[in-house]
Amino acid sequence: MTWVREEFGLRLSKVDEVPHGADLRARLWRGATGDGARYAVKLSGGGTPAGLIVTAYLAERGVPGIAPPVRTRDGRLYAERDGYRLSVVPWVSDLRALDGPMTEAHWRAYGELLAAVHAVPVTDELERLLPRGGDAYPSIVAATRDVAGRLRDRADHDDPLVAELAAVWSAQAERVSTVLGGIERLAGHRAGPAVVCHGDPHLGNLLLGPDGQVWLIDWDDAVLAPPEGDLMFVVGGVLAFAPVTPEQERAALAGYGAVDIDAVRLAWFLAVRALDDLSDWTRQALDPAANLDDRATAARIVRGLVSPVGLVTLADTALRDAVGRR
């Protein structure tokens, strides 16, 4: 880690690579200095530095649960070489909320953290830097229809994974069509007060500490959106294998404070996320050039998305319920 020493002045005595989510263009290491301080060292080959700029701003505003980037020797938030971006952030905890146990105090702190994020003023820089949440929905709708067409028209099902996915999409065709229609029909309802949103604050991006302390990490998907863009992860949750119970939801919303959640807007953001995940993971499972184990993992995630407790099912139900209450 010579680059880290040269740019950040940190001498790492131990470095271990860590699996890092779904971003294939990034690598993550856990590094430690001789005095025991630990850091997350990330090398990115794509995207933007928006997450680093946002977390630095939030930390400066006193938002709790934010691990701000370590600055370089000359005060920058990251270093760049040969098209790659290197960043260093304090390693605050080894315990993800997904791995628990997440106490009631943690749930309240989670809600308090989201409320504090949503309350910060949106600066001109953030207006220029951050995309608008939900603006990509036309491309997500198009990608979903493209994948559906590819599977529907595939005559060669010698590949077992292709055959399985074709059957899965055929069985879910009506539900997917309903969600697609709901997204297009209700797109006008997504508008609302634009606040800074994490964009992906699921429990895999939440770290736990003692006495109810939490940290929200991985801000690469930060957007400007109505609060529902984040709150959909609290109201019921989006992970099929980690649904949010009514008791947990109440604790998080108690921490968040008074809020008037728009059910249609919440359902719309949930539906967009559902189809984005469904089309993206299906494309990865269909990729003949990909590793077979990676393809099998992607196919397993697709099965979870369309399961009775999966995100596609949750989005379909939420859209129907929201429209029924209008």
Short mmCIF file of C-alpha atoms in Angstrom, two decimals:
data_model
loop_
_atom_site.label_atom_id
_atom_site.label_comp_id
_atom_site.label_asym_id
_atom_site.label_seq_id
_atom_site.Cartn_x
_atom_site.Cartn_y
_atom_site.Cartn_z
CA MET A 1 0.00 0.00 0.00
CA THR A 2 2.70 2.44 -1.04
CA TRP A 3 0.08 4.69 -2.62
CA VAL A 4 -1.73 5.07 0.72
CA ARG A 5 1.48 6.07 2.46
CA GLU A 6 2.46 8.55 -0.23
CA GLU A 7 -0.94 10.23 -0.56
CA PHE A 8 -2.45 9.94 2.95
CA GLY A 9 0.61 9.61 5.16
CA LEU A 10 -0.63 6.33 6.64
CA ARG A 11 1.73 3.41 7.15
CA LEU A 12 -0.39 0.28 7.01
CA SER A 13 1.22 -2.67 8.72
CA LYS A 14 -1.56 -5.11 7.78
CA VAL A 15 -3.92 -5.19 4.80
CA ASP A 16 -6.72 -7.69 4.07
CA GLU A 17 -8.96 -7.60 1.02
CA VAL A 18 -12.68 -7.59 1.80
CA PRO A 19 -15.56 -8.71 -0.47
CA HIS A 20 -17.33 -5.55 -1.60
CA GLY A 21 -20.96 -5.85 -2.68
CA ALA A 22 -22.02 -5.75 -6.31
CA ASP A 23 -19.64 -3.10 -7.63
CA LEU A 24 -17.34 -5.02 -9.95
CA ARG A 25 -15.24 -1.91 -10.62
CA ALA A 26 -14.12 -1.48 -7.02
CA ARG A 27 -11.84 -3.26 -4.57
CA LEU A 28 -11.90 -2.83 -0.80
CA TRP A 29 -9.27 -3.56 1.83
CA ARG A 30 -9.20 -3.37 5.63
CA GLY A 31 -5.90 -1.88 6.68
CA ALA A 32 -4.35 -1.35 10.09
CA THR A 33 -1.51 0.85 11.28
CA GLY A 34 1.02 -0.11 13.89
CA ASP A 35 -0.94 1.68 16.64
CA GLY A 36 -4.08 -0.36 15.91
CA ALA A 37 -6.05 2.26 13.95
CA ARG A 38 -8.06 0.62 11.18
CA TYR A 39 -9.16 1.99 7.83
CA ALA A 40 -11.29 1.02 4.83
CA VAL A 41 -9.20 1.53 1.70
CA LYS A 42 -11.17 1.59 -1.55
CA LEU A 43 -9.93 1.62 -5.13
CA SER A 44 -12.61 2.62 -7.65
CA GLY A 45 -12.39 2.36 -11.41
CA GLY A 46 -15.70 4.05 -12.19
CA GLY A 47 -18.51 6.13 -10.81
CA THR A 48 -18.01 9.52 -9.22
CA PRO A 49 -16.61 10.84 -5.93
CA ALA A 50 -20.10 11.98 -4.92
CA GLY A 51 -20.25 9.64 -1.92
CA LEU A 52 -17.02 11.06 -0.50
CA ILE A 53 -18.17 14.65 -0.99
CA VAL A 54 -21.54 13.91 0.64
CA THR A 55 -20.09 12.14 3.68
CA ALA A 56 -17.53 14.91 4.22
CA TYR A 57 -20.36 17.46 4.10
CA LEU A 58 -22.61 15.46 6.44
CA ALA A 59 -19.81 15.00 8.97
CA GLU A 60 -19.06 18.73 8.87
CA ARG A 61 -22.75 19.37 9.62
CA GLY A 62 -22.54 17.11 12.69
CA VAL A 63 -24.70 14.29 11.35
CA PRO A 64 -24.15 11.23 13.59
CA GLY A 65 -23.21 7.84 12.22
CA ILE A 66 -21.07 9.15 9.35
CA ALA A 67 -17.46 8.05 8.82
CA PRO A 68 -15.94 10.93 6.83
CA PRO A 69 -13.08 10.31 4.39
CA VAL A 70 -9.51 10.77 5.53
CA ARG A 71 -7.99 13.64 3.60
CA THR A 72 -4.79 13.38 1.60
CA ARG A 73 -1.64 15.21 2.64
CA ASP A 74 -2.75 18.21 0.57
CA GLY A 75 -6.36 18.21 1.81
CA ARG A 76 -8.19 16.33 -0.95
CA LEU A 77 -10.91 13.74 -0.28
CA TYR A 78 -9.30 11.14 -2.53
CA ALA A 79 -6.28 10.51 -4.73
CA GLU A 80 -6.30 9.73 -8.46
CA ARG A 81 -3.87 7.83 -10.66
CA ASP A 82 -4.25 6.18 -14.05
CA GLY A 83 -8.04 6.47 -14.06
CA TYR A 84 -8.46 5.03 -10.55
CA ARG A 85 -9.66 6.79 -7.41
CA LEU A 86 -8.24 5.85 -4.01
CA SER A 87 -10.08 6.77 -0.82
CA VAL A 88 -9.52 6.02 2.85
CA VAL A 89 -12.22 6.03 5.55
CA PRO A 90 -11.97 5.03 9.22
CA TRP A 91 -13.02 1.42 9.77
CA VAL A 92 -15.67 1.97 12.44
CA SER A 93 -17.10 -1.50 13.04
CA ASP A 94 -16.90 -5.14 11.95
CA LEU A 95 -20.58 -5.81 12.67
CA ARG A 96 -23.18 -5.32 9.97
CA ALA A 97 -26.81 -4.87 10.98
CA LEU A 98 -27.62 -7.86 8.78
CA ASP A 99 -25.51 -10.01 11.07
CA GLY A 100 -27.04 -8.46 14.21
CA PRO A 101 -28.20 -8.49 16.83
CA MET A 102 -29.86 -5.14 16.12
CA THR A 103 -31.48 -3.84 19.29
CA GLU A 104 -34.38 -1.41 19.64
CA ALA A 105 -31.82 1.28 20.42
CA HIS A 106 -30.07 0.55 17.12
CA TRP A 107 -33.36 0.84 15.23
CA ARG A 108 -34.09 4.20 16.85
CA ALA A 109 -30.58 5.42 16.04
CA TYR A 110 -31.05 4.26 12.44
CA GLY A 111 -34.17 6.43 12.18
CA GLU A 112 -32.42 9.37 13.85
CA LEU A 113 -29.53 9.09 11.41
CA LEU A 114 -31.82 9.13 8.36
CA ALA A 115 -33.72 12.11 9.76
CA ALA A 116 -30.48 14.02 10.33
CA VAL A 117 -29.34 13.29 6.77
CA HIS A 118 -32.66 14.43 5.33
CA ALA A 119 -32.56 17.64 7.39
CA VAL A 120 -29.25 19.01 6.06
CA PRO A 121 -29.50 21.94 3.64
CA VAL A 122 -28.98 21.07 -0.01
CA THR A 123 -26.07 23.17 -1.24
CA ASP A 124 -25.50 24.36 -4.80
CA GLU A 125 -22.65 21.85 -5.09
CA LEU A 126 -24.93 18.96 -4.11
CA GLU A 127 -27.55 20.19 -6.57
CA ARG A 128 -24.95 19.94 -9.35
CA LEU A 129 -23.39 16.73 -8.13
CA LEU A 130 -26.21 14.40 -7.12
CA PRO A 131 -28.68 12.83 -9.53
CA ARG A 132 -32.39 13.02 -8.86
CA GLY A 133 -33.77 9.87 -7.33
CA GLY A 134 -36.02 8.02 -9.74
CA ASP A 135 -34.98 9.93 -12.85
CA ALA A 136 -33.47 6.75 -14.31
CA TYR A 137 -36.81 4.94 -14.30
CA PRO A 138 -37.30 5.05 -18.12
CA SER A 139 -34.02 3.17 -18.66
CA ILE A 140 -34.98 0.68 -15.93
CA VAL A 141 -38.35 0.08 -17.57
CA ALA A 142 -36.63 -0.39 -20.94
CA ALA A 143 -34.05 -2.78 -19.46
CA THR A 144 -36.79 -4.86 -17.84
CA ARG A 145 -38.69 -5.18 -21.10
CA ASP A 146 -35.47 -6.03 -22.93
CA VAL A 147 -34.62 -8.86 -20.53
CA ALA A 148 -38.20 -10.17 -20.67
CA GLY A 149 -38.02 -10.21 -24.46
CA ARG A 150 -34.64 -11.95 -24.50
CA LEU A 151 -35.91 -14.74 -22.26
CA ARG A 152 -39.22 -15.04 -24.07
CA ASP A 153 -37.50 -15.37 -27.45
CA ARG A 154 -34.73 -17.74 -26.40
CA ALA A 155 -35.13 -21.00 -28.28
CA ASP A 156 -31.86 -22.46 -26.99
CA HIS A 157 -32.33 -23.51 -23.39
CA ASP A 158 -29.43 -25.93 -23.27
CA ASP A 159 -28.00 -23.72 -20.58
CA PRO A 160 -29.82 -24.80 -17.38
CA LEU A 161 -29.67 -21.32 -15.86
CA VAL A 162 -31.21 -19.77 -18.98
CA ALA A 163 -33.98 -22.35 -18.94
CA GLU A 164 -34.63 -21.74 -15.25
CA LEU A 165 -34.73 -17.96 -15.64
CA ALA A 166 -37.03 -18.23 -18.66
CA ALA A 167 -39.43 -20.26 -16.53
CA VAL A 168 -39.18 -17.81 -13.62
CA TRP A 169 -39.91 -14.80 -15.82
CA SER A 170 -42.75 -16.60 -17.58
CA ALA A 171 -44.40 -17.40 -14.24
CA GLN A 172 -43.96 -13.77 -13.11
CA ALA A 173 -44.94 -12.14 -16.42
CA GLU A 174 -48.27 -10.78 -15.18
CA ARG A 175 -46.80 -9.39 -11.97
CA VAL A 176 -43.84 -7.77 -13.76
CA SER A 177 -46.22 -6.25 -16.29
CA THR A 178 -48.35 -4.83 -13.46
CA VAL A 179 -45.32 -3.27 -11.76
CA LEU A 180 -44.10 -1.84 -15.07
CA GLY A 181 -47.49 -0.29 -15.71
CA GLY A 182 -47.65 1.13 -12.19
CA ILE A 183 -44.24 2.77 -12.53
CA GLU A 184 -45.18 4.46 -15.80
CA ARG A 185 -48.68 5.44 -14.71
CA LEU A 186 -47.63 6.87 -11.33
CA ALA A 187 -44.34 8.50 -12.36
CA GLY A 188 -45.81 11.95 -11.78
CA HIS A 189 -46.34 11.10 -8.10
CA ARG A 190 -42.63 10.70 -7.42
CA ALA A 191 -42.14 14.44 -7.11
CA GLY A 192 -41.72 15.81 -3.62
CA PRO A 193 -39.35 17.73 -1.39
CA ALA A 194 -35.81 16.90 -2.56
CA VAL A 195 -33.48 16.08 0.32
CA VAL A 196 -30.14 14.34 0.50
CA CYS A 197 -30.84 10.59 0.49
CA HIS A 198 -28.40 7.72 0.90
CA GLY A 199 -30.26 5.87 -1.83
CA ASP A 200 -29.44 2.37 -0.59
CA PRO A 201 -29.63 2.36 3.24
CA HIS A 202 -30.39 -1.33 3.66
CA LEU A 203 -29.08 -3.25 6.65
CA GLY A 204 -26.03 -4.45 4.72
CA ASN A 205 -24.85 -0.83 4.62
CA LEU A 206 -25.52 -0.23 8.31
CA LEU A 207 -22.83 -0.99 10.90
CA LEU A 208 -23.50 -1.51 14.59
CA GLY A 209 -21.61 -0.34 17.65
CA PRO A 210 -22.23 -0.58 21.39
CA ASP A 211 -25.05 1.22 23.19
CA GLY A 212 -27.19 1.57 20.07
CA GLN A 213 -24.58 3.31 17.94
CA VAL A 214 -24.89 2.93 14.15
CA TRP A 215 -22.97 4.07 11.07
CA LEU A 216 -24.30 4.27 7.52
CA ILE A 217 -21.66 3.42 4.92
CA ASP A 218 -21.29 3.12 1.12
CA TRP A 219 -22.72 6.41 -0.12
CA ASP A 220 -21.99 5.78 -3.82
CA ASP A 221 -25.72 5.85 -4.67
CA ALA A 222 -26.51 9.14 -2.89
CA VAL A 223 -29.28 11.11 -4.61
CA LEU A 224 -31.59 14.06 -4.15
CA ALA A 225 -35.05 12.62 -3.61
CA PRO A 226 -38.10 12.80 -1.37
CA PRO A 227 -37.53 11.08 2.01
CA GLU A 228 -39.55 8.08 0.79
CA GLY A 229 -36.52 7.19 -1.37
CA ASP A 230 -34.79 6.13 1.86
CA LEU A 231 -37.76 5.38 4.07
CA MET A 232 -38.87 2.49 1.86
CA PHE A 233 -35.97 0.59 3.47
CA VAL A 234 -37.56 1.17 6.89
CA VAL A 235 -41.26 0.69 6.14
CA GLY A 236 -41.26 -3.06 5.59
CA GLY A 237 -37.76 -3.19 4.17
CA VAL A 238 -36.57 -4.31 0.74
CA LEU A 239 -34.54 -7.45 1.53
CA ALA A 240 -36.47 -10.71 1.20
CA PHE A 241 -34.20 -12.44 3.72
CA ALA A 242 -34.34 -9.58 6.25
CA PRO A 243 -37.86 -8.11 6.40
CA VAL A 244 -38.43 -5.27 8.84
CA THR A 245 -40.94 -6.26 11.52
CA PRO A 246 -43.70 -3.88 12.69
CA GLU A 247 -41.87 -3.44 16.01
CA GLN A 248 -38.61 -2.57 14.28
CA GLU A 249 -40.40 -0.16 11.94
CA ARG A 250 -42.04 1.61 14.88
CA ALA A 251 -38.68 1.99 16.65
CA ALA A 252 -37.01 3.41 13.52
CA LEU A 253 -39.85 5.84 12.84
CA ALA A 254 -39.86 6.91 16.49
CA GLY A 255 -36.21 7.82 16.03
CA TYR A 256 -36.95 9.55 12.73
CA GLY A 257 -39.67 11.74 14.23
CA ALA A 258 -42.84 13.21 12.78
CA VAL A 259 -43.17 12.38 9.08
CA ASP A 260 -46.07 12.19 6.64
CA ILE A 261 -45.14 9.28 4.37
CA ASP A 262 -46.79 9.38 0.95
CA ALA A 263 -47.87 5.79 0.29
CA VAL A 264 -47.99 6.20 -3.50
CA ARG A 265 -44.56 7.78 -3.63
CA LEU A 266 -43.15 5.09 -1.34
CA ALA A 267 -44.65 2.34 -3.51
CA TRP A 268 -43.32 3.97 -6.68
CA PHE A 269 -39.72 4.11 -5.42
CA LEU A 270 -40.04 0.53 -4.17
CA ALA A 271 -41.27 -0.62 -7.58
CA VAL A 272 -38.42 1.10 -9.43
CA ARG A 273 -35.90 -0.52 -7.11
CA ALA A 274 -37.58 -3.92 -7.58
CA LEU A 275 -37.34 -3.87 -11.37
CA ASP A 276 -33.84 -2.41 -11.34
CA ASP A 277 -32.67 -5.30 -9.17
CA LEU A 278 -34.64 -7.88 -11.14
CA SER A 279 -33.35 -6.86 -14.57
CA ASP A 280 -29.76 -6.28 -13.40
CA TRP A 281 -29.35 -9.58 -11.57
CA THR A 282 -31.03 -11.46 -14.43
CA ARG A 283 -28.59 -9.92 -16.91
CA GLN A 284 -25.70 -11.05 -14.73
CA ALA A 285 -27.12 -14.58 -14.54
CA LEU A 286 -27.49 -14.70 -18.34
CA ASP A 287 -23.95 -13.52 -19.07
CA PRO A 288 -22.20 -16.49 -20.75
CA ALA A 289 -18.78 -14.91 -20.15
CA ALA A 290 -19.28 -14.72 -16.39
CA ASN A 291 -18.05 -17.22 -13.83
CA LEU A 292 -20.59 -20.05 -13.37
CA ASP A 293 -20.67 -19.62 -9.59
CA ASP A 294 -21.36 -15.89 -10.00
CA ARG A 295 -24.13 -16.64 -12.48
CA ALA A 296 -25.66 -19.17 -10.07
CA THR A 297 -25.54 -16.61 -7.25
CA ALA A 298 -27.27 -14.04 -9.47
CA ALA A 299 -29.97 -16.58 -10.39
CA ARG A 300 -30.53 -17.33 -6.71
CA ILE A 301 -31.02 -13.62 -6.03
CA VAL A 302 -33.55 -13.44 -8.89
CA ARG A 303 -35.51 -16.29 -7.31
CA GLY A 304 -35.51 -14.40 -4.02
CA LEU A 305 -36.73 -11.19 -5.68
CA VAL A 306 -39.85 -12.93 -7.05
CA SER A 307 -40.49 -15.09 -3.98
CA PRO A 308 -43.62 -14.46 -1.85
CA VAL A 309 -41.54 -12.19 0.41
CA GLY A 310 -39.32 -10.82 -2.37
CA LEU A 311 -39.01 -7.23 -3.51
CA VAL A 312 -40.99 -7.67 -6.73
CA THR A 313 -43.88 -9.15 -4.75
CA LEU A 314 -43.64 -6.41 -2.12
CA ALA A 315 -43.64 -3.72 -4.83
CA ASP A 316 -46.66 -5.24 -6.55
CA THR A 317 -48.59 -5.35 -3.25
CA ALA A 318 -47.52 -1.81 -2.29
CA LEU A 319 -48.61 -0.39 -5.64
CA ARG A 320 -52.02 -2.09 -5.45
CA ASP A 321 -52.56 -0.96 -1.84
CA ALA A 322 -51.44 2.62 -2.54
CA VAL A 323 -53.66 2.97 -5.59
CA GLY A 324 -56.56 1.44 -3.71
CA ARG A 325 -56.26 4.09 -1.00
CA ARG A 326 -56.23 7.03 -3.43
#
